[in-house]
Short mmCIF file of N, CA and C in Angstrom, two decimals:
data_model
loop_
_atom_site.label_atom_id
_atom_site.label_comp_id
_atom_site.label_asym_id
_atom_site.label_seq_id
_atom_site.Cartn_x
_atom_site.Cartn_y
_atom_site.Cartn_z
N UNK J 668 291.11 182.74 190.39
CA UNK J 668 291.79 184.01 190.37
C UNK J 668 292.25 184.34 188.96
N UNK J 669 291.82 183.79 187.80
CA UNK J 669 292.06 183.61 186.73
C UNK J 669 291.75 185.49 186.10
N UNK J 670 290.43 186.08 186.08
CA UNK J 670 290.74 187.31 185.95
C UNK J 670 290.51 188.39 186.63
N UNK J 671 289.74 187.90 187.72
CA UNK J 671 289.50 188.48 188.73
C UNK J 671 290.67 189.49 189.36
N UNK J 672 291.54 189.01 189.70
CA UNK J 672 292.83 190.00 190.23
C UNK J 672 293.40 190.74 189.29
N UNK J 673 293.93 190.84 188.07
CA UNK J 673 294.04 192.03 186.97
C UNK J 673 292.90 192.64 187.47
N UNK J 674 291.57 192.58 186.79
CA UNK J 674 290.41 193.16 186.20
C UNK J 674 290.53 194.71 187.98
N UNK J 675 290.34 193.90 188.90
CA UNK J 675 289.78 194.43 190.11
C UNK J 675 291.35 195.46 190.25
N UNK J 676 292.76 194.96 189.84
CA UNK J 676 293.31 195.60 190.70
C UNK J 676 293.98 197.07 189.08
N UNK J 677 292.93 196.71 188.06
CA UNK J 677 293.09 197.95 186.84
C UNK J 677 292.07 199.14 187.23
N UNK J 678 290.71 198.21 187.71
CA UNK J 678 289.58 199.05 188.16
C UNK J 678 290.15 200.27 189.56
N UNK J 679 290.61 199.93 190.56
CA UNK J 679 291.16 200.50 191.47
C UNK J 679 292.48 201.59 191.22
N UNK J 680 293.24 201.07 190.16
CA UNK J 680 294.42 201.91 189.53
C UNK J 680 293.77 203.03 188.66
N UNK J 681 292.53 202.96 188.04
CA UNK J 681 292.21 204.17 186.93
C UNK J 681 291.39 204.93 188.18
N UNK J 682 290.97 204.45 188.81
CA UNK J 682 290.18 205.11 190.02
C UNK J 682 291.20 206.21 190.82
N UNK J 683 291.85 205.58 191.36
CA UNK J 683 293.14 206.07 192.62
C UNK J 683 293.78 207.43 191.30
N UNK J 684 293.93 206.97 189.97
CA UNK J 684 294.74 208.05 189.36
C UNK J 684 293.76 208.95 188.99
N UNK J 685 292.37 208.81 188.65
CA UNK J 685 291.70 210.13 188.54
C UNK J 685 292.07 211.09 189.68
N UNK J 686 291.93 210.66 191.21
CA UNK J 686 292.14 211.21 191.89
C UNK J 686 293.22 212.29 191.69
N UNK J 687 294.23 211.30 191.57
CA UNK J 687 295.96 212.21 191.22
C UNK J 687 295.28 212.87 190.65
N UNK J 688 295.27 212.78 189.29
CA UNK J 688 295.19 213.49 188.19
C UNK J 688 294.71 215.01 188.91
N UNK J 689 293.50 214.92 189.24
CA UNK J 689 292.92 215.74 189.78
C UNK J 689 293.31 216.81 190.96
N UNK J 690 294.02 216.20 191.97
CA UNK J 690 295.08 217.34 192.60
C UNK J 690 296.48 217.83 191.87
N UNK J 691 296.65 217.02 191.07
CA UNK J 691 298.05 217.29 190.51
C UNK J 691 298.16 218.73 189.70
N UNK J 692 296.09 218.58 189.21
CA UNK J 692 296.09 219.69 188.01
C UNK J 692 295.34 221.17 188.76
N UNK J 693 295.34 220.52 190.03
CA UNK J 693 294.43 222.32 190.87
C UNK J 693 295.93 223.81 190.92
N UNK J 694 297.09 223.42 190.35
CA UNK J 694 297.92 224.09 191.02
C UNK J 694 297.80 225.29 189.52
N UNK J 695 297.23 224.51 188.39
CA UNK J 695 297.45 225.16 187.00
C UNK J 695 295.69 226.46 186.95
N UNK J 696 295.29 226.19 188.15
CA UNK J 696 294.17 226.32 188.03
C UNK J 696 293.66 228.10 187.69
N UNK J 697 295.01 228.75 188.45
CA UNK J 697 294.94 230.13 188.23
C UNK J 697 295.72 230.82 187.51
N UNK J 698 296.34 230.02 186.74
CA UNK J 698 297.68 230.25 186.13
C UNK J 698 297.25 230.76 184.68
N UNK J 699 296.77 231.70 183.84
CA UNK J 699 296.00 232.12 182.99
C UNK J 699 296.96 230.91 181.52
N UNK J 700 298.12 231.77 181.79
CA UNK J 700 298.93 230.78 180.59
C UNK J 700 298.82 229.11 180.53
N UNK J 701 298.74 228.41 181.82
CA UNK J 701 298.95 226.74 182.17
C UNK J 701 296.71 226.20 182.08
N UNK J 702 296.21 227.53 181.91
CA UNK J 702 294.78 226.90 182.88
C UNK J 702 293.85 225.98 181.41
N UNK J 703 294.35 225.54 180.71
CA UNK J 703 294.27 224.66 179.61
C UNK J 703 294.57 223.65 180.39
N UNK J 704 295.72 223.62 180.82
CA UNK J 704 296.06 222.15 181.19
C UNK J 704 295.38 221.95 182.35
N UNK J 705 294.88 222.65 183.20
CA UNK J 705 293.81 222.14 184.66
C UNK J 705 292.43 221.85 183.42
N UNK J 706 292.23 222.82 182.76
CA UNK J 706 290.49 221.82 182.39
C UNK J 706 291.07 220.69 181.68
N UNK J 707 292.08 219.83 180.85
CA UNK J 707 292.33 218.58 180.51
C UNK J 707 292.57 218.07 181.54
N UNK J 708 292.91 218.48 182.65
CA UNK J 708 293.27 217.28 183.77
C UNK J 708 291.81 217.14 184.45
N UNK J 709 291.39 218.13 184.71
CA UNK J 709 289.60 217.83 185.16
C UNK J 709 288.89 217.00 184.06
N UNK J 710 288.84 217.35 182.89
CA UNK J 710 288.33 216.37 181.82
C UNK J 710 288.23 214.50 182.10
N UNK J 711 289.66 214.75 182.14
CA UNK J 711 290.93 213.45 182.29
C UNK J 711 289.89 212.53 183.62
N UNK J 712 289.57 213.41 184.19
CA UNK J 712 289.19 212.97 185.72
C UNK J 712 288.08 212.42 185.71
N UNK J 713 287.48 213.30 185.11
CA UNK J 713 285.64 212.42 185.28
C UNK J 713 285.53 211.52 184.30
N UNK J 714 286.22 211.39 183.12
CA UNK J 714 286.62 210.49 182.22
C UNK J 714 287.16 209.08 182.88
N UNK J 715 287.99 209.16 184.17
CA UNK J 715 288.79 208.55 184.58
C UNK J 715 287.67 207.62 185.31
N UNK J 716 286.70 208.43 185.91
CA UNK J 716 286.06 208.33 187.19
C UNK J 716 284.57 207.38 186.44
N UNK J 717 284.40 207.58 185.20
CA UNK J 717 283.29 207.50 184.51
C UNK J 717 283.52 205.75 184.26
N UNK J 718 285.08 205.76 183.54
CA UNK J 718 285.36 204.47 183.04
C UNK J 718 285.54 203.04 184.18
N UNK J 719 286.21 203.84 185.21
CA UNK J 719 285.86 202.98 186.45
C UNK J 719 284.89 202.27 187.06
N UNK J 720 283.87 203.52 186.84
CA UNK J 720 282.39 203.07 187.93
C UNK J 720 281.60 201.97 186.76
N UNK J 721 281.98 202.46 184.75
CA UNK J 721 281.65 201.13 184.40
C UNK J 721 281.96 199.99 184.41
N UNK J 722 282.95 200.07 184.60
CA UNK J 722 284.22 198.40 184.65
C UNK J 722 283.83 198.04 186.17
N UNK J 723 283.44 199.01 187.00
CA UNK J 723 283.08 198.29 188.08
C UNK J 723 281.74 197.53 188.28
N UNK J 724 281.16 198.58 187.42
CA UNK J 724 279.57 197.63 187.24
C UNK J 724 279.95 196.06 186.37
N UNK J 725 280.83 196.38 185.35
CA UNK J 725 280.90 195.29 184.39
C UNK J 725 281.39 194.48 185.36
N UNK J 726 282.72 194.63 186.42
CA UNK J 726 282.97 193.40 187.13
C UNK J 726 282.12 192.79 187.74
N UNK J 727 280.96 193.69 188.95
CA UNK J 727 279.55 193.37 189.41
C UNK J 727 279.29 192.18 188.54
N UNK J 728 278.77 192.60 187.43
CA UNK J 728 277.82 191.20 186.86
C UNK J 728 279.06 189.79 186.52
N UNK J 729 280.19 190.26 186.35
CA UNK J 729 281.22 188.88 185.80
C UNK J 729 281.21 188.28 186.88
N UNK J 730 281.06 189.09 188.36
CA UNK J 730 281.52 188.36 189.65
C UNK J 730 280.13 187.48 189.77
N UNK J 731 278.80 187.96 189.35
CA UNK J 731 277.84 187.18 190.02
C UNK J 731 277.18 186.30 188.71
N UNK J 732 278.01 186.43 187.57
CA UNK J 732 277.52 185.53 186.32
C UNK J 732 278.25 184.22 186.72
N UNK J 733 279.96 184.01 187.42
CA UNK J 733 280.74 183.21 187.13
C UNK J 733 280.78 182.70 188.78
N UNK J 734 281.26 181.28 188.80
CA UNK J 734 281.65 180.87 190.36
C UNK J 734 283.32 180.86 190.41
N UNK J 735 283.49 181.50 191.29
CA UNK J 735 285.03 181.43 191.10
C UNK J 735 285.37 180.18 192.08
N UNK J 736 286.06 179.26 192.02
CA UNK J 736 286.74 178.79 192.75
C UNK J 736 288.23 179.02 193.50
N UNK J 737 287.70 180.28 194.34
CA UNK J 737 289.26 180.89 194.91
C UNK J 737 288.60 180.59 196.83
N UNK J 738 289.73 180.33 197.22
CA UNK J 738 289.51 180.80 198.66
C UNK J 738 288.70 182.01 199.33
N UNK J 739 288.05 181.83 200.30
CA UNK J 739 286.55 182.67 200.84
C UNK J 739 287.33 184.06 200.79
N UNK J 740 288.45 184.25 201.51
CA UNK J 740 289.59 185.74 202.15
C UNK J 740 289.61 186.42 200.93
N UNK J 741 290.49 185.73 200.22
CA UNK J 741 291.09 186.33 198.90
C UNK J 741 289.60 186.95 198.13
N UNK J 742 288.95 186.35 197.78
CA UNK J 742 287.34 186.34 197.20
C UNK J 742 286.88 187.93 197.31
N UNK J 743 287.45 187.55 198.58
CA UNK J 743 286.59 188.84 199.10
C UNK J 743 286.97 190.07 198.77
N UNK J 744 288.80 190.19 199.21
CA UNK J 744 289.34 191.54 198.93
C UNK J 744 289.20 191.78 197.31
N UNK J 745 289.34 190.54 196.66
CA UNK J 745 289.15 191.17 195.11
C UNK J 745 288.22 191.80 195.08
N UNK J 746 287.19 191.10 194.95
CA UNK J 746 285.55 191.72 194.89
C UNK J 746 285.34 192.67 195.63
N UNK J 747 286.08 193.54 196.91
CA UNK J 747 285.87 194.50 197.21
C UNK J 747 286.70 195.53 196.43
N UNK J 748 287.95 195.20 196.22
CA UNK J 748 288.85 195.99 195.25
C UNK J 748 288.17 196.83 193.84
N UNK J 749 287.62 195.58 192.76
CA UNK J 749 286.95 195.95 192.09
C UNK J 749 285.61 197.02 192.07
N UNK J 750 285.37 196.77 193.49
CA UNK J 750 283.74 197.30 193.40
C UNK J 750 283.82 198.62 194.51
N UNK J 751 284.93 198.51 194.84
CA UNK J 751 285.57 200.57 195.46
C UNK J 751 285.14 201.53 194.52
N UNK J 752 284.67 202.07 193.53
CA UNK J 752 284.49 202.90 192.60
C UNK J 752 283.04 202.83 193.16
N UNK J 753 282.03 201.96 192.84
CA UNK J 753 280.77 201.97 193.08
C UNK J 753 280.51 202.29 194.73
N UNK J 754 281.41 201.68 195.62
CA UNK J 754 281.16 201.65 197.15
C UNK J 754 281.41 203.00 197.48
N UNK J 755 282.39 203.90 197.02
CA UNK J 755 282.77 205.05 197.16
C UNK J 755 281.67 206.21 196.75
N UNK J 756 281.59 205.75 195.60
CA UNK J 756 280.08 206.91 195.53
C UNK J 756 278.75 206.95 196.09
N UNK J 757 278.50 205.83 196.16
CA UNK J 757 277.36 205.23 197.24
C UNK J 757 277.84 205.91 198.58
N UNK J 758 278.59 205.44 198.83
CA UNK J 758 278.84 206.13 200.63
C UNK J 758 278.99 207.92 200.20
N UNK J 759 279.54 208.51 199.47
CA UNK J 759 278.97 209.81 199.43
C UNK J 759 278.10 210.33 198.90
N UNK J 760 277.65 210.08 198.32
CA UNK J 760 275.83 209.96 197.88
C UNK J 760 274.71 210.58 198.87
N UNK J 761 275.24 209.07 200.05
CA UNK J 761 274.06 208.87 201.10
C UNK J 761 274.65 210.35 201.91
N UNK J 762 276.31 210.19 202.06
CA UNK J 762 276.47 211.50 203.24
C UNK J 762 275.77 212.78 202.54
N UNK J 763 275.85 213.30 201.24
CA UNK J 763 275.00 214.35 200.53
C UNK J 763 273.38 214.34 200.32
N UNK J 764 272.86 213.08 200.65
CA UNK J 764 271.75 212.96 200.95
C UNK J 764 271.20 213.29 202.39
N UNK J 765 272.24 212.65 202.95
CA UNK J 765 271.95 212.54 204.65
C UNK J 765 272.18 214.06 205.19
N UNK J 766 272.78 215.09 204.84
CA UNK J 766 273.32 216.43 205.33
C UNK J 766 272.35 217.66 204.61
N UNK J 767 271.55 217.07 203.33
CA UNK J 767 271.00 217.66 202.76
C UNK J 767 269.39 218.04 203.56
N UNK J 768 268.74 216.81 204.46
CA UNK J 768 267.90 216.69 205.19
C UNK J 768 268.11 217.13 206.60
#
């Protein structure tokens, strides 16, 4: 559990806050004077969303370069923690694939 639990639970925190970010900034959206600050918070977002899905790939390969010696349970939720960014777009992907047909 050496870096596994940081790494997975930073990947999930820049993830979860693009989100914020992203409703926080729809309210500036019509606001002619504030609507600067909705395109930096949209910016902010896919920026947010971009850096995630790489750190999630980068965890991908650290998880299957290294053997961790942690318990099977724990193992798991990390490695799923970390790899929510990638699992998330994949599953809407397929639903925009799947609705598209």
């Amino acid at each position: 559990m050496n870096k596994l639990k940081p790494f997975s639970i930073s990947i999930i925190l820049l993830f979860v806050s693009a989100f914020i970010m992203s409703k926080s900034t729809q309210q500036f959206r019509y606001v002619d004077k504030w609507r600067w600050l909705y395109h930096v918070g949209w910016i902010s977002c896919y920026t947010f969303q971009i850096i995630s899905l790489v750190l999630s790939f980068m965890f991908l390969i650290f998880v299957l370069k290294k053997d961790f010696n942690l318990n099977i349970k724990y193992k798991f939720i990390w490695i799923a923690l970390g790899l929510f960014p990638i699992l998330f777009w994949l599953l809407i992907t397929v639903f925009i694939v799947g609705f598209k047909m």
